[in-house]
Tab-separated table of C-alpha atoms in Angstrom:
chain	number	residue	atom	x	y	z
A	1471	MET	CA	129.638	76.066	114.945
A	1472	THR	CA	131.679	77.964	117.503
A	1473	SER	CA	133.668	81.170	117.210
A	1474	GLN	CA	135.894	82.692	119.887
A	1475	ASN	CA	136.568	86.414	120.096
A	1476	SER	CA	140.297	86.972	120.620
A	1477	ASP	CA	140.030	89.451	123.527
A	1478	ALA	CA	138.344	87.935	126.572
A	1479	SER	CA	140.009	90.163	129.172
A	1480	GLN	CA	136.952	92.296	129.918
A	1481	ALA	CA	134.043	90.725	131.793
A	1482	VAL	CA	130.827	90.735	129.761
A	1483	THR	CA	127.362	90.686	131.332
A	1484	VAL	CA	123.959	89.607	130.093
A	1485	ALA	CA	123.074	93.315	129.923
A	1486	ASP	CA	126.045	93.926	127.599
A	1487	VAL	CA	124.853	91.233	125.202
A	1488	VAL	CA	121.271	92.533	125.387
A	1489	GLY	CA	122.584	96.009	124.540
A	1490	ALA	CA	124.433	94.705	121.485
A	1491	MET	CA	121.361	92.848	120.252
A	1492	GLU	CA	118.972	95.735	120.843
A	1493	GLN	CA	121.285	98.140	119.035
A	1494	ALA	CA	121.229	95.872	115.977
A	1495	TYR	CA	117.563	94.879	116.323
A	1496	PRO	CA	115.788	97.811	118.068
A	1497	PRO	CA	112.841	96.649	120.184
A	1498	HIS	CA	110.604	99.449	118.870
A	1499	LEU	CA	110.580	97.684	115.480
A	1500	ALA	CA	108.713	94.708	116.961
A	1501	GLU	CA	105.044	94.235	116.136
A	1502	ASP	CA	102.588	95.303	118.860
A	1503	TRP	CA	101.635	91.687	119.596
A	1504	ASP	CA	105.225	90.488	119.889
A	1505	LYS	CA	107.171	89.730	123.085
A	1506	VAL	CA	110.860	90.395	122.519
A	1507	GLY	CA	113.813	90.967	124.827
A	1508	LEU	CA	115.208	89.222	127.904
A	1509	ILE	CA	112.921	86.342	128.888
A	1510	CYS	CA	114.826	85.025	131.883
A	1511	GLY	CA	118.197	85.549	133.505
A	1512	ASP	CA	120.062	88.120	135.599
A	1513	PRO	CA	121.200	91.169	133.563
A	1514	SER	CA	124.266	91.480	135.816
A	1515	ALA	CA	125.381	87.857	135.363
A	1516	THR	CA	128.690	87.248	133.598
A	1517	VAL	CA	128.635	85.817	130.078
A	1518	ARG	CA	131.559	84.061	128.412
A	1519	HIS	CA	129.698	82.032	125.784
A	1520	VAL	CA	126.499	82.842	123.873
A	1521	ALA	CA	124.539	80.238	121.899
A	1522	PHE	CA	122.114	81.040	119.061
A	1523	ALA	CA	119.134	79.083	117.736
A	1524	LEU	CA	115.791	79.719	116.104
A	1525	ASP	CA	113.681	78.038	118.802
A	1526	CYS	CA	114.146	77.347	122.496
A	1527	THR	CA	113.390	73.622	122.581
A	1528	ASP	CA	114.540	71.034	125.106
A	1529	ALA	CA	117.129	69.740	122.638
A	1530	VAL	CA	118.456	73.258	121.985
A	1531	VAL	CA	118.746	73.986	125.718
A	1532	ASP	CA	120.516	70.666	126.289
A	1533	ARG	CA	123.037	71.590	123.592
A	1534	ALA	CA	123.555	75.047	125.082
A	1535	ILE	CA	124.251	73.429	128.462
A	1536	ALA	CA	126.676	70.940	126.905
A	1537	ASP	CA	128.458	73.781	125.083
A	1538	GLY	CA	128.910	75.701	128.332
A	1539	ALA	CA	126.831	78.715	127.298
A	1540	GLN	CA	125.670	81.302	129.824
A	1541	MET	CA	123.172	82.857	127.408
A	1542	LEU	CA	120.876	81.585	124.662
A	1543	ILE	CA	119.566	83.925	121.966
A	1544	VAL	CA	116.617	82.771	119.868
A	1545	HIS	CA	114.342	84.210	117.222
A	1546	HIS	CA	110.975	82.847	118.370
A	1547	PRO	CA	109.897	84.005	121.868
A	1548	LEU	CA	109.362	81.086	124.247
A	1549	LEU	CA	106.525	82.903	126.065
A	1550	LEU	CA	104.839	84.589	123.099
A	1551	ARG	CA	101.460	83.175	124.042
A	1552	GLY	CA	100.227	83.551	127.597
A	1553	VAL	CA	100.838	80.837	130.150
A	1554	ASN	CA	99.416	80.470	133.650
A	1555	SER	CA	102.319	78.502	135.063
A	1556	VAL	CA	106.016	77.888	134.504
A	1557	ALA	CA	106.088	74.923	136.860
A	1558	ALA	CA	108.764	72.383	136.016
A	1559	ASN	CA	106.127	69.807	135.019
A	1560	THR	CA	104.775	72.022	132.191
A	1561	PRO	CA	106.443	72.085	128.742
A	1562	LYS	CA	107.595	75.711	128.842
A	1563	GLY	CA	108.206	75.654	132.574
A	1564	ARG	CA	110.494	72.667	132.135
A	1565	VAL	CA	112.614	74.665	129.712
A	1566	ILE	CA	112.690	77.747	131.962
A	1567	HIS	CA	113.756	75.675	134.979
A	1568	LYS	CA	116.466	73.953	132.963
A	1569	LEU	CA	117.830	77.317	131.816
A	1570	LEU	CA	117.809	78.881	135.288
A	1571	THR	CA	119.233	75.807	136.990
A	1572	ASN	CA	122.191	75.895	134.612
A	1573	GLY	CA	122.688	79.659	134.778
A	1574	ILE	CA	121.618	80.386	131.202
A	1575	ALA	CA	119.824	83.625	130.305
A	1576	LEU	CA	117.298	83.550	127.444
A	1577	PHE	CA	116.764	86.427	125.003
A	1578	SER	CA	114.569	86.753	121.913
A	1579	ALA	CA	114.753	89.031	118.866
A	1580	HIS	CA	111.705	88.286	116.717
A	1581	THR	CA	109.783	90.705	114.497
A	1582	ASN	CA	112.241	93.452	115.403
A	1583	ALA	CA	114.940	91.273	113.799
A	1584	ASP	CA	112.634	90.722	110.806
A	1585	SER	CA	112.302	94.479	110.240
A	1586	ALA	CA	115.817	95.655	111.152
A	1587	ARG	CA	118.510	96.336	108.568
A	1588	PRO	CA	120.384	94.129	108.245
A	1589	GLY	CA	118.004	91.558	109.651
A	1590	VAL	CA	116.348	88.223	108.976
A	1591	ASN	CA	114.903	89.269	105.627
A	1592	ASP	CA	118.166	90.749	104.372
A	1593	LYS	CA	119.931	87.475	105.157
A	1594	LEU	CA	117.225	85.477	103.359
A	1595	ALA	CA	117.332	87.696	100.273
A	1596	GLU	CA	121.122	87.639	100.045
A	1597	LEU	CA	121.237	83.848	100.329
A	1598	LEU	CA	118.874	83.560	97.381
A	1599	GLY	CA	120.813	86.030	95.220
A	1600	VAL	CA	118.218	88.777	95.614
A	1601	HIS	CA	119.335	92.347	96.271
A	1602	PRO	CA	117.639	93.274	99.582
A	1603	GLY	CA	115.929	96.460	98.451
A	1604	ARG	CA	112.904	98.240	99.891
A	1605	PRO	CA	110.791	96.642	102.637
A	1606	LEU	CA	107.648	94.807	101.641
A	1607	ARG	CA	105.816	96.516	104.512
A	1608	PRO	CA	107.770	99.608	105.606
A	1609	ILE	CA	107.813	100.937	109.151
A	1610	GLU	CA	107.678	104.722	109.234
A	1611	GLU	CA	108.784	105.951	112.639
A	1612	PRO	CA	106.881	108.925	114.121
A	1613	LEU	CA	109.115	111.919	114.777
A	1614	ASP	CA	108.972	114.998	116.997
A	1615	LYS	CA	110.205	118.429	115.966
A	1616	TRP	CA	111.865	120.184	118.907
A	1617	GLY	CA	112.898	123.737	119.527
A	1618	PHE	CA	114.510	125.498	122.494
A	1619	THR	CA	116.401	128.673	123.293
A	1620	VAL	CA	119.602	128.817	125.299
A	1621	PRO	CA	122.289	131.414	126.114
A	1622	LEU	CA	125.068	131.370	123.524
A	1623	THR	CA	127.646	130.366	126.126
A	1624	ASP	CA	125.676	127.243	127.123
A	1625	ALA	CA	124.471	126.119	123.695
A	1626	ALA	CA	127.200	123.547	123.000
A	1627	ALA	CA	126.669	121.704	126.288
A	1628	VAL	CA	122.881	121.533	125.930
A	1629	LYS	CA	123.078	120.369	122.314
A	1630	SER	CA	125.524	117.650	123.316
A	1631	ALA	CA	123.098	116.431	125.976
A	1632	VAL	CA	120.087	116.101	123.686
A	1633	PHE	CA	122.177	114.499	120.958
A	1634	ALA	CA	123.487	111.959	123.472
A	1635	ALA	CA	119.833	111.142	124.268
A	1636	GLY	CA	119.224	110.143	120.648
A	1637	ALA	CA	118.098	113.412	119.059
A	1638	GLY	CA	119.351	114.886	115.798
A	1639	ASN	CA	119.828	111.648	113.843
A	1640	VAL	CA	118.755	111.920	110.194
A	1641	GLY	CA	119.602	108.911	108.054
A	1642	GLU	CA	123.373	108.499	108.145
A	1643	TYR	CA	123.863	111.933	109.759
A	1644	GLU	CA	124.148	112.638	113.483
A	1645	GLN	CA	123.877	115.815	115.586
A	1646	ALA	CA	121.751	117.488	112.889
A	1647	CYS	CA	119.974	120.716	113.853
A	1648	TYR	CA	119.124	124.250	112.751
A	1649	GLU	CA	120.144	127.208	114.882
A	1650	PHE	CA	119.864	130.958	114.657
A	1651	PRO	CA	120.464	133.876	117.038
A	1652	VAL	CA	117.547	135.417	118.935
A	1653	LYS	CA	117.206	137.950	121.761
A	1654	GLY	CA	115.337	136.912	124.886
A	1655	GLN	CA	114.021	138.904	127.799
A	1656	PHE	CA	112.663	138.190	131.256
A	1657	ALA	CA	112.185	139.905	134.609
A	1658	PRO	CA	113.014	137.630	137.588
A	1659	THR	CA	110.643	137.935	140.533
A	1660	ALA	CA	111.929	138.239	144.077
A	1661	GLN	CA	111.388	134.487	144.530
A	1662	ALA	CA	113.275	133.466	141.354
A	1663	ASN	CA	116.704	131.869	141.184
A	1664	PRO	CA	117.901	133.184	137.810
A	1665	HIS	CA	120.956	131.962	135.911
A	1666	ILE	CA	121.334	135.478	134.505
A	1667	GLY	CA	120.499	138.624	136.473
A	1668	THR	CA	119.290	138.866	140.052
A	1669	ALA	CA	116.033	138.079	141.813
A	1670	GLY	CA	113.780	141.133	141.667
A	1671	GLY	CA	116.427	142.950	139.666
A	1672	GLY	CA	114.219	144.091	136.785
A	1673	LEU	CA	114.107	143.324	133.087
A	1674	GLU	CA	116.998	141.380	131.580
A	1675	THR	CA	117.813	140.890	127.904
A	1676	VAL	CA	120.139	138.130	126.704
A	1677	GLU	CA	121.609	136.969	123.408
A	1678	GLU	CA	120.367	133.421	122.894
A	1679	LEU	CA	120.434	130.676	120.297
A	1680	ARG	CA	117.288	129.051	118.965
A	1681	VAL	CA	118.003	125.353	118.280
A	1682	GLU	CA	115.653	123.076	116.302
A	1683	PHE	CA	116.026	119.348	115.644
A	1684	ILE	CA	114.059	116.130	115.210
A	1685	ALA	CA	113.970	113.053	117.419
A	1686	PRO	CA	111.992	109.795	117.457
A	1687	ARG	CA	108.747	110.187	119.381
A	1688	ARG	CA	109.577	107.108	121.447
A	1689	LEU	CA	112.525	109.087	122.904
A	1690	ARG	CA	110.470	112.133	123.878
A	1691	GLU	CA	110.820	111.775	127.644
A	1692	LYS	CA	114.498	110.864	127.402
A	1693	VAL	CA	115.230	113.940	125.283
A	1694	ARG	CA	113.114	116.149	127.553
A	1695	THR	CA	114.996	114.936	130.626
A	1696	ALA	CA	118.364	115.549	128.969
A	1697	LEU	CA	117.333	119.041	127.890
A	1698	LEU	CA	116.036	120.079	131.318
A	1699	GLN	CA	119.033	118.673	133.164
A	1700	ALA	CA	121.618	120.295	130.898
A	1701	HIS	CA	119.925	123.675	130.422
A	1702	PRO	CA	121.103	126.422	132.820
A	1703	TYR	CA	117.722	128.170	133.158
A	1704	GLU	CA	115.398	127.593	136.082
A	1705	VAL	CA	112.479	127.542	133.608
A	1706	VAL	CA	113.357	126.271	130.137
A	1707	ALA	CA	111.583	127.606	127.056
A	1708	TYR	CA	111.056	124.733	124.608
A	1709	ASP	CA	108.397	123.332	122.317
A	1710	VAL	CA	107.654	119.893	120.848
A	1711	ALA	CA	105.459	119.298	117.816
A	1712	GLU	CA	104.516	115.965	116.277
A	1713	SER	CA	106.151	115.936	112.882
A	1714	HIS	CA	106.335	113.781	109.771
A	1715	THR	CA	107.510	110.171	109.839
A	1716	GLY	CA	111.091	109.107	109.358
A	1717	PRO	CA	112.656	107.206	106.449
A	1718	ALA	CA	110.834	103.952	105.718
A	1719	ASP	CA	113.900	101.820	105.035
A	1720	GLN	CA	113.051	99.303	107.752
A	1721	GLY	CA	110.162	96.894	107.843
A	1722	ILE	CA	108.978	93.360	107.150
A	1723	GLY	CA	110.128	91.645	103.931
A	1724	ARG	CA	112.347	92.807	101.090
A	1725	VAL	CA	111.809	93.463	97.385
A	1726	GLY	CA	114.727	93.363	94.970
A	1727	GLU	CA	116.279	92.135	91.760
A	1728	LEU	CA	117.585	88.609	91.292
A	1729	ASP	CA	121.247	88.486	90.272
A	1730	SER	CA	120.231	86.850	86.974
A	1731	SER	CA	116.916	86.002	85.372
A	1732	MET	CA	115.826	82.376	85.538
A	1733	THR	CA	112.689	80.281	85.320
A	1734	LEU	CA	110.504	79.522	88.318
A	1735	ARG	CA	111.684	75.917	88.097
A	1736	GLU	CA	115.329	77.035	88.253
A	1737	PHE	CA	114.726	79.568	91.003
A	1738	ALA	CA	112.849	77.033	93.146
A	1739	ALA	CA	115.808	74.674	92.738
A	1740	ARG	CA	118.156	77.466	93.867
A	1741	VAL	CA	116.012	78.152	96.938
A	1742	ALA	CA	116.105	74.460	97.840
A	1743	GLU	CA	119.878	74.326	97.312
A	1744	ARG	CA	120.748	77.444	99.327
A	1745	LEU	CA	118.415	77.166	102.310
A	1746	PRO	CA	118.937	74.624	105.098
A	1747	VAL	CA	117.475	71.229	104.208
A	1748	THR	CA	114.201	70.185	105.854
A	1749	ARG	CA	111.648	67.389	105.392
A	1750	TRP	CA	109.208	70.063	104.245
A	1751	GLY	CA	111.424	70.941	101.304
A	1752	VAL	CA	110.496	73.696	98.844
A	1753	ARG	CA	107.254	74.027	96.856
A	1754	ALA	CA	106.390	76.402	94.051
A	1755	ALA	CA	103.025	77.456	92.629
A	1756	GLY	CA	102.724	78.894	89.137
A	1757	ASP	CA	104.053	78.213	85.648
A	1758	PRO	CA	107.426	76.422	86.052
A	1759	GLU	CA	108.719	78.217	82.929
A	1760	ALA	CA	107.727	81.720	84.071
A	1761	MET	CA	110.752	84.033	84.037
A	1762	ILE	CA	111.773	85.438	87.416
A	1763	ARG	CA	113.772	88.638	87.963
A	1764	THR	CA	112.059	90.859	90.567
A	1765	VAL	CA	111.492	88.954	93.802
A	1766	ALA	CA	109.744	89.704	97.099
A	1767	VAL	CA	110.743	87.732	100.188
A	1768	ALA	CA	109.179	87.523	103.647
A	1769	SER	CA	110.751	85.202	106.174
A	1770	GLY	CA	108.383	83.088	108.230
A	1771	ALA	CA	104.634	82.923	107.679
A	1772	GLY	CA	103.744	85.298	104.842
A	1773	ASP	CA	100.441	84.455	103.173
A	1774	SER	CA	98.923	87.593	104.712
A	1775	PHE	CA	100.994	89.520	102.156
A	1776	LEU	CA	99.463	87.794	99.110
A	1777	THR	CA	96.836	90.512	98.562
A	1778	GLN	CA	99.559	93.147	98.568
A	1779	ILE	CA	101.867	91.048	96.374
A	1780	ALA	CA	99.110	90.725	93.758
A	1781	LYS	CA	99.166	94.523	93.306
A	1782	MET	CA	102.945	94.746	92.966
A	1783	ASP	CA	105.192	94.425	89.949
A	1784	VAL	CA	107.095	91.371	91.148
A	1785	ASP	CA	107.758	88.067	89.387
A	1786	CYS	CA	107.856	85.798	92.433
A	1787	PHE	CA	107.132	85.803	96.165
A	1788	VAL	CA	109.212	83.643	98.517
A	1789	THR	CA	107.818	82.979	102.001
A	1790	SER	CA	106.710	80.137	104.297
A	1791	ASP	CA	103.629	78.431	105.732
A	1792	LEU	CA	101.456	79.055	102.677
A	1793	ARG	CA	97.924	77.657	102.719
A	1794	HIS	CA	95.854	76.137	99.929
A	1795	HIS	CA	93.019	78.661	99.574
A	1796	PRO	CA	95.039	81.912	99.779
A	1797	VAL	CA	97.520	80.631	97.174
A	1798	ASP	CA	94.767	79.274	94.913
A	1799	GLU	CA	92.891	82.587	95.008
A	1800	HIS	CA	96.121	84.528	94.457
A	1801	LEU	CA	96.877	82.562	91.274
A	1802	ARG	CA	93.254	82.756	90.048
A	1803	MET	CA	93.480	86.549	90.318
A	1804	GLY	CA	96.558	86.578	88.110
A	1805	GLY	CA	99.088	86.850	90.912
A	1806	CYS	CA	102.762	86.051	90.453
A	1807	PRO	CA	104.268	82.619	91.167
A	1808	VAL	CA	105.014	81.870	94.810
A	1809	ILE	CA	107.611	79.684	96.498
A	1810	ASP	CA	106.857	78.084	99.847
A	1811	THR	CA	109.729	77.089	102.138
A	1812	ALA	CA	109.818	75.616	105.617
A	1813	HIS	CA	109.414	78.324	108.235
A	1814	TRP	CA	112.558	77.218	110.064
A	1815	ALA	CA	114.625	77.154	106.863
A	1816	SER	CA	113.766	80.739	105.911
A	1817	GLU	CA	114.829	82.115	109.287
A	1818	PHE	CA	117.591	79.886	110.665
A	1819	PRO	CA	120.351	81.556	108.562
A	1820	TRP	CA	119.784	84.700	110.671
A	1821	CYS	CA	121.441	82.955	113.628
A	1822	GLU	CA	124.858	83.387	112.027
A	1823	GLN	CA	124.138	87.069	111.426
A	1824	ALA	CA	123.103	87.560	115.057
A	1825	ALA	CA	126.181	85.724	116.313
A	1826	ALA	CA	128.380	88.038	114.238
A	1827	VAL	CA	126.572	91.069	115.693
A	1828	VAL	CA	127.288	89.979	119.273
A	1829	GLN	CA	130.875	88.978	118.605
A	1830	LYS	CA	131.592	92.316	116.994
A	1831	LYS	CA	130.271	94.248	119.998
A	1832	VAL	CA	131.351	92.176	123.013
A	1833	HIS	CA	134.151	89.737	123.809
A	1834	VAL	CA	132.450	86.343	124.075
A	1835	ALA	CA	132.545	82.980	122.389
A	1836	THR	CA	129.548	82.273	120.141
A	1837	THR	CA	127.911	79.051	119.007
A	1838	VAL	CA	125.200	78.584	116.392
A	1839	ILE	CA	123.253	75.501	117.442
A	1840	ASP	CA	122.491	73.649	114.216
A	1841	ILE	CA	119.718	71.436	115.584
A	1842	ARG	CA	116.868	71.434	113.074
A	1843	THR	CA	113.834	72.552	115.062
A	1844	ASP	CA	111.483	72.377	112.093
A	1845	PRO	CA	108.622	70.208	113.452
A	1846	TRP	CA	108.032	68.163	110.285
A	1847	THR	CA	109.754	64.757	110.382
A	1848	VAL	CA	108.290	62.804	107.429
A	1849	HIS	CA	107.671	63.783	103.804
A	1850	THR	CA	106.491	61.113	101.399
A	1851	GLY	CA	104.737	60.793	98.061
A	1852	GLY	CA	104.021	63.716	95.774
A	1853	THR	CA	105.046	64.464	92.194
A	1854	GLN	CA	107.739	66.648	90.674
A	1855	ASP	CA	107.368	69.825	88.595
A	1856	GLU	CA	103.699	69.487	87.737
A	1857	VAL	CA	102.552	72.409	85.577
A	1858	HIS	CA	99.841	74.545	87.105
A	1859	GLY	CA	96.856	74.130	84.829
């Protein structure tokens, strides 16, 4: 599936595409163990065509080469687990060499794309007819509370600088701050280089503005640098205090209402119909006639959430890679029905979302590589709709 942006007059670089992706899927949302971002490639290289896939396999890379892509964006990091060599005769090294030889940069957005809004889990929920409400596991971002004083005549310029560094964003509001007039005083020594008054000239008083705002803690040094560079004083009076956490509207998973109530049997059939087809298929555990309205979803492997799900008022949990014992214990403890999908199927729809993100921000052609990288190739036997007893 290929889409061409109509305006290709401006050269686009790998760094431009990375910027678009990281704006939509901020790296700070990634889990501590994750490895997201640019994996290989020159940030200054020109990009005309970006390909998207869930996994960076040999077949996916071959398709990207055939499609003439200069960049490949995937969900699962190729080098998530440590390797000692990327020699061309190793599995991952072979892929890296093939990418570099053909001038293709590789980028990954993984758990940051899971937690972002909109992200992987929003796409999964919407496909299944579930309103993507609150996160299953919210991420509350630590915030700093800042304060500084500045002469009235310089206040606008300094505020603009810290806001440009990412400060003052509260929900859907930007450049948010409190300010009130104060009177400052200082006596420059003979060695000072004062913005107001003269060195050794005695006590000075000045009408100033006290400005207070919040900023993400991860931006502390960036905000500090902006403040010090823009402020006219030789020595800037400011303070930073660790504050409360920000809104928890981002995070892994989603919980929301199904567009219409239906039985587990019917909902499992909908999941199978709306997700990409795999050999794995779709399995459900629980009473097939149980009524489903409130649903929790978690793309990818999600049985670690079963303990939490058991304490929640939800009717069904949709995830992937479920194992026998965790599901059995969940049901024995009175937990809600669960639906198990193929890992690839629950996450592949995100590729279209990511392609739309890039095409909206930069002028490149985009291709979603529809190769099914789910590893399962045979599914045989089994029975249909057996009631859990």
